[in-house]
Amino acid sequence: MDAILELRGVSKHFPSHRAVNGVSLEVQRGAFFSLLGPSGCGKTTMLRLIAGFETPTTGEVWLNGARIDHLPPYRRNVNTVFQSYALFPHLTVRGNVEFGLRRKGADGIEAHVERVLEQVRLTGKELRMPCDLSGGERQRVALARSLVLAPDVLLLDEPAELKDLQRRVGVTFLFVTHDQEEALSLSDRIAVMNAGVVEQVGSPQEIYQRPRTRFVASFLGTINWIDGIGVRPESTRISRERPQNGVNTRLAVVTECAFLGSVVHVAARLEGGEALVAQIPPQGPAVSPGDAVHVWWNPGDALRFSP
Amino acid sequence: MKRGLALYATAVYVFLHVPLLILAVFSFNASRFTVWRGFTLYWYQAAAADRELVESAMNSLIIAVGSTVLATVIGTLGAYGLWKRGSNWLAGSLYLSLVTPEIVTGVSLLAFFQWVFRFLDLRLGMHTVILAHVAFSVAYVVVVVMARLRTFDPALEEAALDLGATEWVAFRKVTLPHLAPAVAAAAMLAFTISIDDYVITSLVAGVDSQTLPMAIYALARRGVNPMLNAVSTVVIVALGAIVLFSERLRSA
Amino acid sequence: MKPLRSLFLAPAAALMIVTIAVPLAIICFYSLLTRGAYGGVERPWTTENYRLLFDPLYGAIFLRSFWIAAVATALCLVLGFPLALFIARSGSRKNLYLSLVILPFWTSFLIRTYAWMFLLRDTGLINTGLQAAGLIHTPLPMLYNDGAVILGLVYGYLPFTVLPLYATLERLDKSLLEAAADLGSPPWNTLFRVMLPLCAPGIRAGAILVFVPCLGTYLTSDLLGGSKTILIGNLVQNQFTAARDWPFGAAASLTLMAVAMALLFAVRRQGEELL
């Protein structure tokens, strides 16, 4: 595996704020890489820096071994699927898909268009106008329009339904999203961003199970904070009797129970007043609001962060 | 209440339209006086045979076409440029040109031309009229095109760049098609403003560049003349058609 | 990428410099110079031209222009408001009724003025009609007075009040009027206490859109007012043509422009966007 896209200390400062602050990243060839973070964290600016709609204030962007950060968008072999899809309303599906090929003066445009429309299952809709398509079809036209140019990296601004497509076409995907579940389920690797910096890069499992910062831990899923230690709800156990190994135990009062079929959500309040949430199996101890219980966890499941 | 309002509205519409209607009706009157003496096309033939009127109408057309082309190109590019990166300075001077009283625009352009002629061997003529018309119609073009640009998604242009189009190609292939109806409407607006203008034109026109409004004005100063009614009717119908068409384009 | 963007702006910027900035600068200079022996301008520098504006003769022209513009504006508002209300309440035919207001506005201003000459003159349709009906024996002097000028201005600029008034009335929440009625307000009271205050932005915009061009009018006063009604516009035109006193004409036009700008600026500061 080699890096197809590399960011080296990239920053982007706007007059009013600093959108990206010294980010370094590597995206491997063929990966499905997600940039995950809350809105305003700088992830869309990152995408625009790579696409060429913005130039970095400092730092370098390398694509396929060449530095690209000062090239205009039309000289970079990356393509974007816009959040609004940005289909040209005055062109047909075919007109949209062949737009980039015509700019390149490519040969065999018709065959290329036909093949890519087949890939996204839009054969037969070549002459439709974008306004006559459903939302899902528009998204696939936007994808086809970019894919037909065989970009080194495909940049996606928050559309969904992609995983099989990426497997089929084998292109490197860089995906921007604020949806944790989407990022966890789709990606090979995830970079979690906050306030213009990358907090952690890793596989979905690493990011979820071994978050390096408090932000990452609380942004991906729920977490209970007990004495400065983080415990996921599914690692939080509840029992009526004092557990044997008793090291990491606290007393709590159940405040709420919700039976969800495969799992029971229990909300409880510690003696100190902190609220916490536990996910326990339905066959576990039956508790109801007002019950005094022991809350405990395996030391190995606890998440620790350097301050 | 509601009926009273409708009655009132009818009265205002009569006030707005009937004077022009009467003007048109009497262009077909066989008498030179304001008494109906039967239908004739004589005044139209007389107008068509009047060398001065025909010549001034030709001048007006040349000036209107020339200034419309220039104002539309400059105004469309300007609106697009302003939309891409604002320029308070340019927006301010366009606004200024829009709200300056006509007479002030006219005399300041006259003073400017006379000042330039101290250094260049030129005179007032068609070229000064065309430049003046471009000057006061370009702001209207910018306003109309800008209104259309506000409904344009900037991501469309970025998508074009992303797919390999240069900025110029993106403008031509993606932005301009979106703007086309507004550009056409703006051109028609510029055309009607140019063909209609008297105040500014009369100040910056030379001896060989009398326009139709100048000829109409000269005739009107001399008193009422059915030939003038005939010319007016032609102008009203032609401009009305252009305006209706451009309104349709703008709402498209 | 950046140089190309500037290229889009360059023609318009160049045009504005040549046709707005430089001419206005020249007018500024001329207004501070002395009239030349054969027309044109000469030194020395002086503020005499501005002082002359306060001369009773010219001061009266300014006052008269203000008065006529004010009356025409008031009439446009009073006549335009019910029409705007009618259009705003006419449901699906709104666009048709609006077009009927706009359409005559786009036909030649000169021809519309001529139409009133045709109707109002001594041997015009109204006088001939009244004489034929035996109601009058000598023609009524309807043309060449202030009344004819005001009529011409109202005819010319009525759409300028109807459009902004319509825009505010269209947005007016009807339930406010119903609430007023519910609270015991009779229709006239609702009109003055609820509807007009809520239409203030439209009234301001309409007033300014009519007043500014009326103040600078030239054609209407020239054709319908004859030699009796000299307004600022005619004064300026006359100084630059027949009288050949450019410095004084320049001072008068700058004063006219300053008043227009001040009014527009005052309205814009109230948050109205005219452009």
PDB file of C-alpha atoms in Angstrom, chain B:
ATOM      1  CA  MET B   1     -65.393  48.132  -0.371  1.00  0.00           C
ATOM      2  CA  LYS B   2     -64.122  45.550  -2.811  1.00  0.00           C
ATOM      3  CA  ARG B   3     -66.295  46.891  -5.634  1.00  0.00           C
ATOM      4  CA  GLY B   4     -65.255  50.436  -4.919  1.00  0.00           C
ATOM      5  CA  LEU B   5     -61.623  49.376  -5.185  1.00  0.00           C
ATOM      6  CA  ALA B   6     -62.235  47.612  -8.503  1.00  0.00           C
ATOM      7  CA  LEU B   7     -64.045  50.659  -9.858  1.00  0.00           C
ATOM      8  CA  TYR B   8     -61.196  52.877  -8.761  1.00  0.00           C
ATOM      9  CA  ALA B   9     -58.615  50.563 -10.342  1.00  0.00           C
ATOM     10  CA  THR B  10     -60.516  50.649 -13.610  1.00  0.00           C
ATOM     11  CA  ALA B  11     -60.427  54.448 -13.532  1.00  0.00           C
ATOM     12  CA  VAL B  12     -56.652  54.456 -12.996  1.00  0.00           C
ATOM     13  CA  TYR B  13     -56.111  51.979 -15.818  1.00  0.00           C
ATOM     14  CA  VAL B  14     -58.200  54.225 -18.065  1.00  0.00           C
ATOM     15  CA  PHE B  15     -56.037  57.173 -16.999  1.00  0.00           C
ATOM     16  CA  LEU B  16     -52.864  55.175 -17.785  1.00  0.00           C
ATOM     17  CA  HIS B  17     -53.866  53.708 -21.131  1.00  0.00           C
ATOM     18  CA  VAL B  18     -56.532  55.831 -22.774  1.00  0.00           C
ATOM     19  CA  PRO B  19     -54.347  58.863 -23.610  1.00  0.00           C
ATOM     20  CA  LEU B  20     -52.052  56.607 -25.628  1.00  0.00           C
ATOM     21  CA  LEU B  21     -55.030  54.887 -27.206  1.00  0.00           C
ATOM     22  CA  ILE B  22     -56.510  58.213 -28.287  1.00  0.00           C
ATOM     23  CA  LEU B  23     -53.138  59.229 -29.680  1.00  0.00           C
ATOM     24  CA  ALA B  24     -53.107  56.053 -31.759  1.00  0.00           C
ATOM     25  CA  VAL B  25     -56.735  56.406 -32.897  1.00  0.00           C
ATOM     26  CA  PHE B  26     -56.152  59.922 -34.210  1.00  0.00           C
ATOM     27  CA  SER B  27     -53.150  58.761 -36.221  1.00  0.00           C
ATOM     28  CA  PHE B  28     -55.765  57.215 -38.547  1.00  0.00           C
ATOM     29  CA  ASN B  29     -57.868  60.367 -38.742  1.00  0.00           C
ATOM     30  CA  ALA B  30     -58.400  61.847 -42.201  1.00  0.00           C
ATOM     31  CA  SER B  31     -58.422  65.375 -40.740  1.00  0.00           C
ATOM     32  CA  ARG B  32     -55.446  67.366 -39.500  1.00  0.00           C
ATOM     33  CA  PHE B  33     -57.676  68.654 -36.674  1.00  0.00           C
ATOM     34  CA  THR B  34     -59.023  66.831 -33.642  1.00  0.00           C
ATOM     35  CA  VAL B  35     -62.321  66.003 -35.289  1.00  0.00           C
ATOM     36  CA  TRP B  36     -62.946  62.538 -36.713  1.00  0.00           C
ATOM     37  CA  ARG B  37     -63.254  62.688 -40.498  1.00  0.00           C
ATOM     38  CA  GLY B  38     -62.809  59.047 -41.434  1.00  0.00           C
ATOM     39  CA  PHE B  39     -60.042  56.434 -41.610  1.00  0.00           C
ATOM     40  CA  THR B  40     -56.799  56.985 -43.482  1.00  0.00           C
ATOM     41  CA  LEU B  41     -53.224  55.717 -43.582  1.00  0.00           C
ATOM     42  CA  TYR B  42     -52.096  59.011 -45.045  1.00  0.00           C
ATOM     43  CA  TRP B  43     -50.113  60.109 -41.957  1.00  0.00           C
ATOM     44  CA  TYR B  44     -48.172  56.869 -41.940  1.00  0.00           C
ATOM     45  CA  GLN B  45     -47.278  57.349 -45.582  1.00  0.00           C
ATOM     46  CA  ALA B  46     -46.374  60.961 -44.886  1.00  0.00           C
ATOM     47  CA  ALA B  47     -44.112  59.899 -41.993  1.00  0.00           C
ATOM     48  CA  ALA B  48     -42.472  57.216 -44.135  1.00  0.00           C
ATOM     49  CA  ALA B  49     -41.829  59.790 -46.846  1.00  0.00           C
ATOM     50  CA  ASP B  50     -40.347  62.360 -44.449  1.00  0.00           C
ATOM     51  CA  ARG B  51     -36.579  62.255 -45.018  1.00  0.00           C
ATOM     52  CA  GLU B  52     -35.726  63.776 -41.662  1.00  0.00           C
ATOM     53  CA  LEU B  53     -37.914  61.355 -39.699  1.00  0.00           C
ATOM     54  CA  VAL B  54     -36.646  58.299 -41.557  1.00  0.00           C
ATOM     55  CA  GLU B  55     -33.044  59.378 -41.218  1.00  0.00           C
ATOM     56  CA  SER B  56     -33.408  60.042 -37.497  1.00  0.00           C
ATOM     57  CA  ALA B  57     -35.135  56.678 -37.055  1.00  0.00           C
ATOM     58  CA  MET B  58     -32.193  55.001 -38.797  1.00  0.00           C
ATOM     59  CA  ASN B  59     -29.773  56.872 -36.554  1.00  0.00           C
ATOM     60  CA  SER B  60     -31.762  55.770 -33.506  1.00  0.00           C
ATOM     61  CA  LEU B  61     -31.650  52.136 -34.612  1.00  0.00           C
ATOM     62  CA  ILE B  62     -27.901  52.223 -35.254  1.00  0.00           C
ATOM     63  CA  ILE B  63     -27.280  53.885 -31.892  1.00  0.00           C
ATOM     64  CA  ALA B  64     -29.639  51.527 -30.063  1.00  0.00           C
ATOM     65  CA  VAL B  65     -28.133  48.373 -31.593  1.00  0.00           C
ATOM     66  CA  GLY B  66     -24.563  49.559 -31.031  1.00  0.00           C
ATOM     67  CA  SER B  67     -25.092  50.679 -27.463  1.00  0.00           C
ATOM     68  CA  THR B  68     -27.177  47.592 -26.628  1.00  0.00           C
ATOM     69  CA  VAL B  69     -24.441  45.223 -27.784  1.00  0.00           C
ATOM     70  CA  LEU B  70     -21.765  47.090 -25.848  1.00  0.00           C
ATOM     71  CA  ALA B  71     -23.846  47.626 -22.712  1.00  0.00           C
ATOM     72  CA  THR B  72     -24.981  44.002 -22.648  1.00  0.00           C
ATOM     73  CA  VAL B  73     -21.453  42.614 -23.000  1.00  0.00           C
ATOM     74  CA  ILE B  74     -19.911  45.026 -20.509  1.00  0.00           C
ATOM     75  CA  GLY B  75     -22.831  44.760 -18.092  1.00  0.00           C
ATOM     76  CA  THR B  76     -22.993  40.961 -18.153  1.00  0.00           C
ATOM     77  CA  LEU B  77     -19.260  40.567 -17.611  1.00  0.00           C
ATOM     78  CA  GLY B  78     -19.422  43.228 -14.908  1.00  0.00           C
ATOM     79  CA  ALA B  79     -22.329  41.580 -13.078  1.00  0.00           C
ATOM     80  CA  TYR B  80     -20.494  38.260 -13.214  1.00  0.00           C
ATOM     81  CA  GLY B  81     -17.273  39.844 -11.977  1.00  0.00           C
ATOM     82  CA  LEU B  82     -19.131  41.577  -9.146  1.00  0.00           C
ATOM     83  CA  TRP B  83     -20.831  38.322  -8.232  1.00  0.00           C
ATOM     84  CA  LYS B  84     -17.491  36.481  -8.096  1.00  0.00           C
ATOM     85  CA  ARG B  85     -15.711  39.076  -6.019  1.00  0.00           C
ATOM     86  CA  GLY B  86     -17.568  42.156  -4.907  1.00  0.00           C
ATOM     87  CA  SER B  87     -16.196  45.583  -5.596  1.00  0.00           C
ATOM     88  CA  ASN B  88     -17.795  48.310  -3.508  1.00  0.00           C
ATOM     89  CA  TRP B  89     -16.198  50.883  -5.699  1.00  0.00           C
ATOM     90  CA  LEU B  90     -17.754  49.558  -8.911  1.00  0.00           C
ATOM     91  CA  ALA B  91     -21.135  48.744  -7.347  1.00  0.00           C
ATOM     92  CA  GLY B  92     -21.204  52.259  -5.907  1.00  0.00           C
ATOM     93  CA  SER B  93     -20.509  53.956  -9.221  1.00  0.00           C
ATOM     94  CA  LEU B  94     -23.096  51.797 -10.983  1.00  0.00           C
ATOM     95  CA  TYR B  95     -25.602  52.825  -8.343  1.00  0.00           C
ATOM     96  CA  LEU B  96     -24.560  56.432  -8.844  1.00  0.00           C
ATOM     97  CA  SER B  97     -25.137  56.173 -12.597  1.00  0.00           C
ATOM     98  CA  LEU B  98     -28.580  54.715 -11.912  1.00  0.00           C
ATOM     99  CA  VAL B  99     -29.771  57.478  -9.601  1.00  0.00           C
ATOM    100  CA  THR B 100     -28.093  60.531 -11.128  1.00  0.00           C
ATOM    101  CA  PRO B 101     -30.802  62.770 -12.614  1.00  0.00           C
ATOM    102  CA  GLU B 102     -30.764  62.457 -16.407  1.00  0.00           C
ATOM    103  CA  ILE B 103     -30.085  66.116 -16.946  1.00  0.00           C
ATOM    104  CA  VAL B 104     -26.985  65.943 -14.729  1.00  0.00           C
ATOM    105  CA  THR B 105     -25.688  62.888 -16.586  1.00  0.00           C
ATOM    106  CA  GLY B 106     -26.285  64.756 -19.833  1.00  0.00           C
ATOM    107  CA  VAL B 107     -24.479  67.971 -18.964  1.00  0.00           C
ATOM    108  CA  SER B 108     -21.586  66.208 -17.249  1.00  0.00           C
ATOM    109  CA  LEU B 109     -21.038  64.017 -20.325  1.00  0.00           C
ATOM    110  CA  LEU B 110     -21.268  67.098 -22.528  1.00  0.00           C
ATOM    111  CA  ALA B 111     -18.673  68.877 -20.413  1.00  0.00           C
ATOM    112  CA  PHE B 112     -16.494  65.768 -20.489  1.00  0.00           C
ATOM    113  CA  PHE B 113     -16.670  65.405 -24.274  1.00  0.00           C
ATOM    114  CA  GLN B 114     -15.893  69.086 -24.844  1.00  0.00           C
ATOM    115  CA  TRP B 115     -12.931  68.760 -22.510  1.00  0.00           C
ATOM    116  CA  VAL B 116     -11.631  65.695 -24.380  1.00  0.00           C
ATOM    117  CA  PHE B 117     -12.056  67.495 -27.706  1.00  0.00           C
ATOM    118  CA  ARG B 118      -9.462  70.018 -26.585  1.00  0.00           C
ATOM    119  CA  PHE B 119      -6.883  67.253 -26.959  1.00  0.00           C
ATOM    120  CA  LEU B 120      -8.397  65.126 -29.707  1.00  0.00           C
ATOM    121  CA  ASP B 121      -9.627  66.226 -33.088  1.00  0.00           C
ATOM    122  CA  LEU B 122     -13.168  64.885 -32.645  1.00  0.00           C
ATOM    123  CA  ARG B 123     -16.683  66.275 -32.581  1.00  0.00           C
ATOM    124  CA  LEU B 124     -20.023  65.325 -31.090  1.00  0.00           C
ATOM    125  CA  GLY B 125     -21.697  62.656 -33.209  1.00  0.00           C
ATOM    126  CA  MET B 126     -22.976  59.110 -33.253  1.00  0.00           C
ATOM    127  CA  HIS B 127     -19.980  57.847 -31.269  1.00  0.00           C
ATOM    128  CA  THR B 128     -20.586  60.245 -28.353  1.00  0.00           C
ATOM    129  CA  VAL B 129     -24.283  59.339 -28.311  1.00  0.00           C
ATOM    130  CA  ILE B 130     -23.458  55.616 -28.288  1.00  0.00           C
ATOM    131  CA  LEU B 131     -20.943  56.044 -25.468  1.00  0.00           C
ATOM    132  CA  ALA B 132     -23.472  58.065 -23.443  1.00  0.00           C
ATOM    133  CA  HIS B 133     -26.152  55.414 -23.983  1.00  0.00           C
ATOM    134  CA  VAL B 134     -23.807  52.621 -22.942  1.00  0.00           C
ATOM    135  CA  ALA B 135     -22.949  54.642 -19.841  1.00  0.00           C
ATOM    136  CA  PHE B 136     -26.501  54.980 -18.578  1.00  0.00           C
ATOM    137  CA  SER B 137     -27.849  51.580 -19.640  1.00  0.00           C
ATOM    138  CA  VAL B 138     -25.028  49.396 -18.336  1.00  0.00           C
ATOM    139  CA  ALA B 139     -26.270  49.674 -14.733  1.00  0.00           C
ATOM    140  CA  TYR B 140     -29.680  48.347 -15.779  1.00  0.00           C
ATOM    141  CA  VAL B 141     -28.008  45.368 -17.453  1.00  0.00           C
ATOM    142  CA  VAL B 142     -26.007  44.690 -14.291  1.00  0.00           C
ATOM    143  CA  VAL B 143     -29.146  44.828 -12.124  1.00  0.00           C
ATOM    144  CA  VAL B 144     -31.080  42.387 -14.331  1.00  0.00           C
ATOM    145  CA  VAL B 145     -28.200  39.919 -14.756  1.00  0.00           C
ATOM    146  CA  MET B 146     -27.288  40.144 -11.062  1.00  0.00           C
ATOM    147  CA  ALA B 147     -30.849  39.194 -10.092  1.00  0.00           C
ATOM    148  CA  ARG B 148     -30.464  36.043 -12.148  1.00  0.00           C
ATOM    149  CA  LEU B 149     -27.025  35.279 -10.718  1.00  0.00           C
ATOM    150  CA  ARG B 150     -28.537  35.250  -7.231  1.00  0.00           C
ATOM    151  CA  THR B 151     -30.410  32.101  -8.239  1.00  0.00           C
ATOM    152  CA  PHE B 152     -27.243  30.457  -9.555  1.00  0.00           C
ATOM    153  CA  ASP B 153     -25.586  27.780  -7.424  1.00  0.00           C
ATOM    154  CA  PRO B 154     -21.831  28.571  -7.264  1.00  0.00           C
ATOM    155  CA  ALA B 155     -21.181  24.835  -6.903  1.00  0.00           C
ATOM    156  CA  LEU B 156     -22.178  24.438 -10.571  1.00  0.00           C
ATOM    157  CA  GLU B 157     -19.201  26.476 -11.618  1.00  0.00           C
ATOM    158  CA  GLU B 158     -16.900  24.673  -9.210  1.00  0.00           C
ATOM    159  CA  ALA B 159     -18.191  21.407 -10.644  1.00  0.00           C
ATOM    160  CA  ALA B 160     -17.205  22.596 -14.126  1.00  0.00           C
ATOM    161  CA  LEU B 161     -13.694  23.534 -12.930  1.00  0.00           C
ATOM    162  CA  ASP B 162     -13.501  20.218 -11.124  1.00  0.00           C
ATOM    163  CA  LEU B 163     -14.354  18.388 -14.347  1.00  0.00           C
ATOM    164  CA  GLY B 164     -11.522  20.074 -16.180  1.00  0.00           C
ATOM    165  CA  ALA B 165     -13.019  23.319 -17.519  1.00  0.00           C
ATOM    166  CA  THR B 166     -10.931  26.477 -17.285  1.00  0.00           C
ATOM    167  CA  GLU B 167     -12.588  29.527 -15.719  1.00  0.00           C
ATOM    168  CA  TRP B 168     -13.459  30.956 -19.097  1.00  0.00           C
ATOM    169  CA  VAL B 169     -14.908  27.670 -20.367  1.00  0.00           C
ATOM    170  CA  ALA B 170     -16.874  27.248 -17.120  1.00  0.00           C
ATOM    171  CA  PHE B 171     -18.331  30.727 -17.618  1.00  0.00           C
ATOM    172  CA  ARG B 172     -19.213  30.037 -21.247  1.00  0.00           C
ATOM    173  CA  LYS B 173     -20.537  26.487 -20.910  1.00  0.00           C
ATOM    174  CA  VAL B 174     -22.234  26.566 -17.522  1.00  0.00           C
ATOM    175  CA  THR B 175     -22.847  30.081 -16.211  1.00  0.00           C
ATOM    176  CA  LEU B 176     -23.773  31.814 -19.437  1.00  0.00           C
ATOM    177  CA  PRO B 177     -26.467  29.272 -20.424  1.00  0.00           C
ATOM    178  CA  HIS B 178     -28.033  29.857 -16.999  1.00  0.00           C
ATOM    179  CA  LEU B 179     -27.874  33.624 -17.505  1.00  0.00           C
ATOM    180  CA  ALA B 180     -29.058  33.594 -21.126  1.00  0.00           C
ATOM    181  CA  PRO B 181     -32.711  34.594 -20.514  1.00  0.00           C
ATOM    182  CA  ALA B 182     -31.657  37.434 -18.217  1.00  0.00           C
ATOM    183  CA  VAL B 183     -29.004  38.594 -20.676  1.00  0.00           C
ATOM    184  CA  ALA B 184     -31.590  38.685 -23.456  1.00  0.00           C
ATOM    185  CA  ALA B 185     -34.052  40.561 -21.228  1.00  0.00           C
ATOM    186  CA  ALA B 186     -31.323  43.000 -20.218  1.00  0.00           C
ATOM    187  CA  ALA B 187     -30.431  43.597 -23.860  1.00  0.00           C
ATOM    188  CA  MET B 188     -34.036  44.415 -24.677  1.00  0.00           C
ATOM    189  CA  LEU B 189     -34.200  46.742 -21.713  1.00  0.00           C
ATOM    190  CA  ALA B 190     -31.026  48.509 -22.845  1.00  0.00           C
ATOM    191  CA  PHE B 191     -32.472  48.760 -26.342  1.00  0.00           C
ATOM    192  CA  THR B 192     -35.729  50.370 -25.180  1.00  0.00           C
ATOM    193  CA  ILE B 193     -33.888  52.798 -22.894  1.00  0.00           C
ATOM    194  CA  SER B 194     -31.582  53.807 -25.728  1.00  0.00           C
ATOM    195  CA  ILE B 195     -34.263  54.240 -28.373  1.00  0.00           C
ATOM    196  CA  ASP B 196     -36.388  56.241 -25.927  1.00  0.00           C
ATOM    197  CA  ASP B 197     -33.855  58.685 -24.536  1.00  0.00           C
ATOM    198  CA  TYR B 198     -34.181  62.345 -25.338  1.00  0.00           C
ATOM    199  CA  VAL B 199     -32.637  64.399 -22.507  1.00  0.00           C
ATOM    200  CA  ILE B 200     -29.093  63.005 -22.556  1.00  0.00           C
ATOM    201  CA  THR B 201     -29.047  62.370 -26.297  1.00  0.00           C
ATOM    202  CA  SER B 202     -30.031  65.922 -27.200  1.00  0.00           C
ATOM    203  CA  LEU B 203     -27.083  67.243 -25.190  1.00  0.00           C
ATOM    204  CA  VAL B 204     -24.363  64.985 -26.612  1.00  0.00           C
ATOM    205  CA  ALA B 205     -25.615  64.583 -30.200  1.00  0.00           C
ATOM    206  CA  GLY B 206     -23.939  66.371 -33.082  1.00  0.00           C
ATOM    207  CA  VAL B 207     -25.451  67.915 -36.180  1.00  0.00           C
ATOM    208  CA  ASP B 208     -25.354  64.648 -38.130  1.00  0.00           C
ATOM    209  CA  SER B 209     -26.696  62.432 -35.358  1.00  0.00           C
ATOM    210  CA  GLN B 210     -30.276  63.535 -34.769  1.00  0.00           C
ATOM    211  CA  THR B 211     -32.263  60.656 -33.248  1.00  0.00           C
ATOM    212  CA  LEU B 212     -35.938  59.808 -33.492  1.00  0.00           C
ATOM    213  CA  PRO B 213     -36.821  61.253 -30.052  1.00  0.00           C
ATOM    214  CA  MET B 214     -35.050  64.460 -31.080  1.00  0.00           C
ATOM    215  CA  ALA B 215     -37.132  64.631 -34.263  1.00  0.00           C
ATOM    216  CA  ILE B 216     -40.307  63.862 -32.298  1.00  0.00           C
ATOM    217  CA  TYR B 217     -39.421  66.556 -29.787  1.00  0.00           C
ATOM    218  CA  ALA B 218     -38.808  69.119 -32.513  1.00  0.00           C
ATOM    219  CA  LEU B 219     -42.174  68.300 -34.101  1.00  0.00           C
ATOM    220  CA  ALA B 220     -43.956  68.375 -30.734  1.00  0.00           C
ATOM    221  CA  ARG B 221     -42.489  71.788 -29.932  1.00  0.00           C
ATOM    222  CA  ARG B 222     -43.952  73.057 -33.187  1.00  0.00           C
ATOM    223  CA  GLY B 223     -47.401  71.828 -32.124  1.00  0.00           C
ATOM    224  CA  VAL B 224     -49.587  68.821 -32.681  1.00  0.00           C
ATOM    225  CA  ASN B 225     -49.246  66.996 -35.967  1.00  0.00           C
ATOM    226  CA  PRO B 226     -51.064  63.753 -36.942  1.00  0.00           C
ATOM    227  CA  MET B 227     -47.857  62.520 -38.541  1.00  0.00           C
ATOM    228  CA  LEU B 228     -46.404  62.592 -35.056  1.00  0.00           C
ATOM    229  CA  ASN B 229     -49.308  60.481 -33.847  1.00  0.00           C
ATOM    230  CA  ALA B 230     -48.466  57.935 -36.545  1.00  0.00           C
ATOM    231  CA  VAL B 231     -44.767  57.814 -35.540  1.00  0.00           C
ATOM    232  CA  SER B 232     -45.749  57.560 -31.864  1.00  0.00           C
ATOM    233  CA  THR B 233     -48.088  54.660 -32.568  1.00  0.00           C
ATOM    234  CA  VAL B 234     -45.352  52.736 -34.363  1.00  0.00           C
ATOM    235  CA  VAL B 235     -42.926  53.336 -31.480  1.00  0.00           C
ATOM    236  CA  ILE B 236     -45.499  52.371 -28.816  1.00  0.00           C
ATOM    237  CA  VAL B 237     -46.379  49.103 -30.552  1.00  0.00           C
ATOM    238  CA  ALA B 238     -42.757  48.169 -31.229  1.00  0.00           C
ATOM    239  CA  LEU B 239     -41.547  48.980 -27.699  1.00  0.00           C
ATOM    240  CA  GLY B 240     -44.601  47.318 -26.160  1.00  0.00           C
ATOM    241  CA  ALA B 241     -43.833  44.105 -28.026  1.00  0.00           C
ATOM    242  CA  ILE B 242     -40.192  44.189 -26.911  1.00  0.00           C
ATOM    243  CA  VAL B 243     -41.124  44.821 -23.272  1.00  0.00           C
ATOM    244  CA  LEU B 244     -43.734  42.064 -23.180  1.00  0.00           C
ATOM    245  CA  PHE B 245     -41.247  39.640 -24.668  1.00  0.00           C
ATOM    246  CA  SER B 246     -38.486  40.608 -22.239  1.00  0.00           C
ATOM    247  CA  GLU B 247     -40.839  40.315 -19.237  1.00  0.00           C
ATOM    248  CA  ARG B 248     -41.612  36.792 -20.375  1.00  0.00           C
ATOM    249  CA  LEU B 249     -37.901  36.016 -20.634  1.00  0.00           C
ATOM    250  CA  ARG B 250     -37.186  37.434 -17.219  1.00  0.00           C
ATOM    251  CA  SER B 251     -39.847  35.373 -15.491  1.00  0.00           C
ATOM    252  CA  ALA B 252     -38.781  32.222 -17.411  1.00  0.00           C
TER     253      ALA B 252
END
